[in-house]
Amino acid sequence: MRKIVLITGATSGFGKACAYLFAQHGYDLIINGRRTERLQELADEVEKKYNVAVLQCPFDVRNEKEVFDAIDAIPEKWKAIDVLINNAGLAAGRDYFDEGNLDDWNAMIDTNVKGFMYVAKAVSQLMAKRKQGHIINLGSVAGKQVYEKGNVYCASKFAVDALSQGMRIDLLRHHIKVTAINPGAAETEFSLVRFKGDEATAKSIYNGLQALSADDVAAVIYYCTTLPAHVCINDLTLSCTQQADAIYFNRQPSA
Ligand code: NDP
Ligand code: 8X3
């Protein structure tokens, strides 16, 4: 029996890089995202390249009914999910709190907190029945430390941090591992989404940095799944070498 990983937000960035890496290591994939054409492309490519099975599971994590219906409708043999990569998320805007946009706030809380919880609950119920499983939650350095104009995005990732701790405690009785992965700046579509398609501003975030790539983060996530059954990385923060925490960067090139 091949192992099964369910990845939310597999149409871009970390999720997509995880899809390739887990497929390369022989996992069958359940892939989620809203952009169905990207899911189809990814499924075609991964099936051909790695000879694994791929189940497309498009839904919007913000929609409670869609999430629970879609996970309930997964064919029985696919419900033996070994790993959940609870990754779908976004930042929307970067504004002073008093100037914040309410639509942006709602998008972040609905996706990063409520959507994140819906997916984790639906999948943890499946794992609980089998008394095994590994949930990997995408937090952030922004969930450890608040930076200027980070306010609501940081709050959503602090919530992920708290929920990872809570899930780890409550799922202990089912032998489910819970790992929180907290990356620093990584060059994906994240900033393009945050700055609403403004490519110049999005690019400027990474000025002078060799930022993390999606592949760097996927490699660390995959590593966490390779440890023996009795070993769990609970909480892991990673950044590029030029970043110390959520605030301090060295944008000078090294000698
Ligand atoms: P990307 O923008 O490249 O990817 C985000 C993914 O999330 C896409 O596949 C998108 O798919 C999916 N997504 C967003 N909203 C929804 C939704 N409502 N329903 C389903 N899927 C959704 O960003 P990253 O890969 O960088 O980010 C992944 C996670 O990592 C996020 O939680 C982010 O907060 C976190 N993170 C990112 C960092 C970075 O610097 N890049 C650093 C630390 C954490 P689609 O649009 O097709 O639905
Ligand atoms: C993404 C990293 O520093 O842009 O979570 O908030 S940061």
Tab-separated table of C-alpha atoms in Angstrom, residues 7-226:
chain	number	residue	atom	x	y	z
A	7	ILE	CA	-2.169	18.895	0.414
A	8	THR	CA	-4.278	22.057	0.592
A	9	GLY	CA	-3.111	24.943	-1.574
A	10	ALA	CA	-1.308	22.635	-3.986
A	11	THR	CA	-1.706	24.947	-6.989
A	12	SER	CA	1.271	27.134	-6.067
A	13	GLY	CA	4.241	27.663	-3.776
A	14	PHE	CA	4.888	25.288	-0.873
A	15	GLY	CA	1.894	23.096	-1.628
A	16	LYS	CA	2.895	22.524	-5.225
A	17	ALA	CA	6.535	21.859	-4.294
A	18	CYS	CA	5.312	19.335	-1.681
A	19	ALA	CA	3.173	17.634	-4.329
A	20	TYR	CA	6.228	17.003	-6.513
A	21	LEU	CA	8.464	15.946	-3.624
A	22	PHE	CA	5.992	13.565	-1.981
A	23	ALA	CA	5.157	12.054	-5.398
A	24	GLN	CA	8.866	11.600	-6.058
A	25	HIS	CA	8.978	9.596	-2.833
A	26	GLY	CA	6.099	7.383	-3.927
A	27	TYR	CA	3.127	8.974	-2.152
A	28	ASP	CA	-0.297	9.066	-3.810
A	29	LEU	CA	-1.628	12.611	-3.681
A	30	ILE	CA	-4.903	14.306	-2.849
A	31	ILE	CA	-4.487	17.842	-4.100
A	32	ASN	CA	-6.603	20.864	-3.237
A	33	GLY	CA	-6.839	24.471	-4.403
A	34	ARG	CA	-9.461	26.625	-6.086
A	35	ARG	CA	-7.763	26.931	-9.497
A	36	THR	CA	-8.961	23.707	-11.085
A	37	GLU	CA	-6.954	24.104	-14.296
A	38	ARG	CA	-3.763	24.175	-12.210
A	39	LEU	CA	-4.850	21.069	-10.287
A	40	GLN	CA	-5.431	19.272	-13.603
A	41	GLU	CA	-2.016	20.325	-14.942
A	42	LEU	CA	-0.289	19.228	-11.736
A	43	ALA	CA	-2.110	15.895	-11.670
A	44	ASP	CA	-1.219	15.159	-15.321
A	45	GLU	CA	2.431	16.020	-14.800
A	46	VAL	CA	2.932	14.185	-11.512
A	47	GLU	CA	1.081	11.032	-12.623
A	48	LYS	CA	3.194	10.824	-15.758
A	49	LYS	CA	6.530	11.661	-14.136
A	50	TYR	CA	6.259	9.627	-10.919
A	51	ASN	CA	3.670	6.989	-11.758
A	52	VAL	CA	1.581	7.742	-8.661
A	53	ALA	CA	-2.186	8.211	-8.332
A	54	VAL	CA	-3.606	11.701	-7.893
A	55	LEU	CA	-7.067	12.652	-6.662
A	56	GLN	CA	-8.125	16.231	-7.345
A	57	CYS	CA	-10.132	17.752	-4.531
A	58	PRO	CA	-10.995	21.328	-5.439
A	59	PHE	CA	-12.706	23.346	-2.748
A	60	ASP	CA	-12.501	26.731	-1.106
A	61	VAL	CA	-11.273	26.161	2.443
A	62	ARG	CA	-13.348	29.155	3.597
A	63	ASN	CA	-16.572	27.364	2.739
A	64	GLU	CA	-17.430	25.113	5.680
A	65	LYS	CA	-19.945	22.982	3.772
A	66	GLU	CA	-17.692	22.576	0.727
A	67	VAL	CA	-14.805	21.416	2.926
A	68	PHE	CA	-16.751	18.811	4.911
A	69	ASP	CA	-18.701	17.573	1.849
A	70	ALA	CA	-15.542	17.281	-0.269
A	71	ILE	CA	-13.605	15.355	2.386
A	72	ASP	CA	-16.626	13.162	3.103
A	73	ALA	CA	-16.903	12.390	-0.636
A	74	ILE	CA	-13.297	11.165	-0.926
A	75	PRO	CA	-13.483	7.520	-2.052
A	76	GLU	CA	-13.068	5.098	0.866
A	77	LYS	CA	-9.651	3.759	-0.174
A	78	TRP	CA	-8.322	7.333	-0.321
A	79	LYS	CA	-9.509	8.093	3.193
A	80	ALA	CA	-6.483	6.360	4.720
A	81	ILE	CA	-4.631	9.682	4.726
A	82	ASP	CA	-1.168	9.401	6.260
A	83	VAL	CA	-0.123	13.033	6.023
A	84	LEU	CA	-2.124	16.277	5.857
A	85	ILE	CA	-0.230	19.363	4.725
A	86	ASN	CA	-2.574	22.086	5.971
A	87	ASN	CA	-1.047	24.803	3.860
A	88	ALA	CA	-3.681	26.880	2.012
A	89	GLY	CA	-3.391	30.459	3.147
A	90	LEU	CA	-2.623	34.023	2.255
A	91	ALA	CA	-1.722	37.500	3.363
A	92	ALA	CA	-3.910	40.270	1.952
A	93	GLY	CA	-2.507	43.768	2.180
A	94	ARG	CA	0.122	45.243	4.480
A	95	ASP	CA	-1.388	48.291	6.124
A	96	TYR	CA	-1.352	50.086	9.441
A	97	PHE	CA	-4.078	48.615	11.650
A	98	ASP	CA	-6.200	51.786	11.629
A	99	GLU	CA	-6.010	51.903	7.818
A	100	GLY	CA	-6.666	48.177	7.309
A	101	ASN	CA	-9.132	46.927	4.717
A	102	LEU	CA	-11.959	44.839	6.197
A	103	ASP	CA	-12.225	42.598	3.130
A	104	ASP	CA	-8.530	41.776	3.543
A	105	TRP	CA	-9.008	41.029	7.236
A	106	ASN	CA	-11.962	38.740	6.538
A	107	ALA	CA	-10.085	36.921	3.762
A	108	MET	CA	-7.141	36.190	6.080
A	109	ILE	CA	-9.184	35.116	9.096
A	110	ASP	CA	-11.613	33.071	6.984
A	111	THR	CA	-8.795	31.288	5.128
A	112	ASN	CA	-5.870	31.042	7.541
A	113	VAL	CA	-7.888	30.377	10.684
A	114	LYS	CA	-11.400	29.135	9.941
A	115	GLY	CA	-10.595	27.260	6.699
A	116	PHE	CA	-7.479	25.835	8.306
A	117	MET	CA	-9.614	24.537	11.220
A	118	TYR	CA	-12.310	23.017	8.971
A	119	VAL	CA	-9.738	21.005	7.004
A	120	ALA	CA	-7.857	19.919	10.129
A	121	LYS	CA	-11.064	18.781	11.835
A	122	ALA	CA	-12.363	16.804	8.850
A	123	VAL	CA	-9.034	15.051	8.271
A	124	SER	CA	-8.217	14.477	11.948
A	125	GLN	CA	-11.514	12.582	12.277
A	126	LEU	CA	-10.358	10.209	9.525
A	127	MET	CA	-6.944	9.821	11.159
A	128	ALA	CA	-8.505	9.256	14.594
A	129	LYS	CA	-10.380	6.214	13.268
A	130	ARG	CA	-7.076	4.683	12.160
A	131	LYS	CA	-5.218	5.819	15.301
A	132	GLN	CA	-2.410	7.223	13.180
A	133	GLY	CA	-1.526	10.158	10.972
A	134	HIS	CA	0.622	13.253	10.718
A	135	ILE	CA	-0.734	16.782	10.422
A	136	ILE	CA	1.640	19.472	9.191
A	137	ASN	CA	0.352	22.986	9.780
A	138	LEU	CA	1.819	25.960	7.922
A	139	GLY	CA	2.468	28.679	10.457
A	140	SER	CA	5.031	31.413	9.930
A	141	VAL	CA	7.657	33.508	11.662
A	142	ALA	CA	4.719	35.956	11.614
A	143	GLY	CA	3.011	33.583	14.056
A	144	LYS	CA	5.890	33.978	16.503
A	145	GLN	CA	6.521	37.716	16.326
A	146	VAL	CA	4.475	40.696	15.136
A	147	TYR	CA	5.965	43.154	12.647
A	148	GLU	CA	4.794	46.604	11.578
A	149	LYS	CA	1.693	46.407	9.349
A	150	GLY	CA	1.564	42.644	9.911
A	151	ASN	CA	-1.289	42.935	12.456
A	152	VAL	CA	-4.102	40.675	11.165
A	153	TYR	CA	-1.886	38.354	9.121
A	154	CYS	CA	0.303	37.882	12.218
A	155	ALA	CA	-2.823	37.300	14.330
A	156	SER	CA	-3.972	34.590	11.927
A	157	LYS	CA	-0.597	32.849	12.175
A	158	PHE	CA	-0.499	33.235	15.974
A	159	ALA	CA	-3.841	31.414	15.841
A	160	VAL	CA	-2.219	28.653	13.778
A	161	ASP	CA	0.485	28.414	16.445
A	162	ALA	CA	-2.110	28.079	19.227
A	163	LEU	CA	-4.192	25.618	17.225
A	164	SER	CA	-1.146	23.470	16.479
A	165	GLN	CA	-0.449	23.278	20.207
A	166	GLY	CA	-4.089	22.522	20.973
A	167	MET	CA	-4.360	19.883	18.277
A	168	ARG	CA	-1.149	18.238	19.477
A	169	ILE	CA	-2.621	17.900	22.965
A	170	ASP	CA	-6.115	16.811	21.940
A	171	LEU	CA	-4.980	14.363	19.250
A	172	LEU	CA	-2.423	12.733	21.538
A	173	ARG	CA	-4.994	10.066	22.455
A	174	HIS	CA	-5.240	9.074	18.781
A	175	HIS	CA	-1.464	8.824	18.206
A	176	ILE	CA	-1.589	11.642	15.638
A	177	LYS	CA	1.558	13.715	15.147
A	178	VAL	CA	1.154	17.482	14.772
A	179	THR	CA	4.018	19.510	13.346
A	180	ALA	CA	3.967	23.289	12.975
A	181	ILE	CA	6.288	24.588	10.250
A	182	ASN	CA	7.099	28.299	10.532
A	183	PRO	CA	8.949	29.643	7.499
A	184	GLY	CA	10.409	33.091	7.060
A	185	ALA	CA	10.324	34.954	3.746
A	186	ALA	CA	9.969	32.539	0.839
A	187	GLU	CA	9.672	33.535	-2.783
A	188	THR	CA	6.377	32.071	-4.025
A	189	GLU	CA	3.175	33.772	-5.201
A	190	PHE	CA	2.643	34.864	-1.581
A	191	SER	CA	3.745	38.506	-2.030
A	192	LEU	CA	2.043	38.840	-5.403
A	193	VAL	CA	-1.206	37.835	-3.686
A	194	ARG	CA	-0.510	40.067	-0.695
A	195	PHE	CA	0.097	43.108	-2.911
A	196	LYS	CA	-2.766	42.235	-5.250
A	197	GLY	CA	-0.774	41.663	-8.415
A	198	ASP	CA	1.672	44.581	-7.937
A	199	GLU	CA	4.766	42.781	-9.223
A	200	ALA	CA	7.287	45.521	-8.396
A	201	THR	CA	6.253	45.732	-4.724
A	202	ALA	CA	6.042	41.955	-4.452
A	203	LYS	CA	9.562	41.595	-5.839
A	204	SER	CA	10.956	44.327	-3.579
A	205	ILE	CA	10.228	42.194	-0.495
A	206	TYR	CA	13.074	39.888	-1.560
A	207	ASN	CA	15.553	42.657	-2.538
A	208	GLY	CA	19.093	41.674	-1.598
A	209	LEU	CA	17.988	38.313	-0.201
A	210	GLN	CA	18.472	34.787	-1.271
A	211	ALA	CA	15.081	33.979	0.189
A	212	LEU	CA	13.809	30.491	0.895
A	213	SER	CA	12.366	28.748	-2.156
A	214	ALA	CA	9.248	26.604	-2.154
A	215	ASP	CA	11.533	23.599	-2.670
A	216	ASP	CA	13.564	24.492	0.458
A	217	VAL	CA	10.392	24.495	2.554
A	218	ALA	CA	9.054	21.315	0.944
A	219	ALA	CA	12.349	19.524	1.729
A	220	VAL	CA	12.017	20.437	5.422
A	221	ILE	CA	8.360	19.370	5.496
A	222	TYR	CA	9.216	16.066	3.850
A	223	TYR	CA	12.063	15.494	6.315
A	224	CYS	CA	9.610	15.818	9.212
A	225	THR	CA	7.626	12.901	7.777
A	226	THR	CA	10.645	10.609	7.500
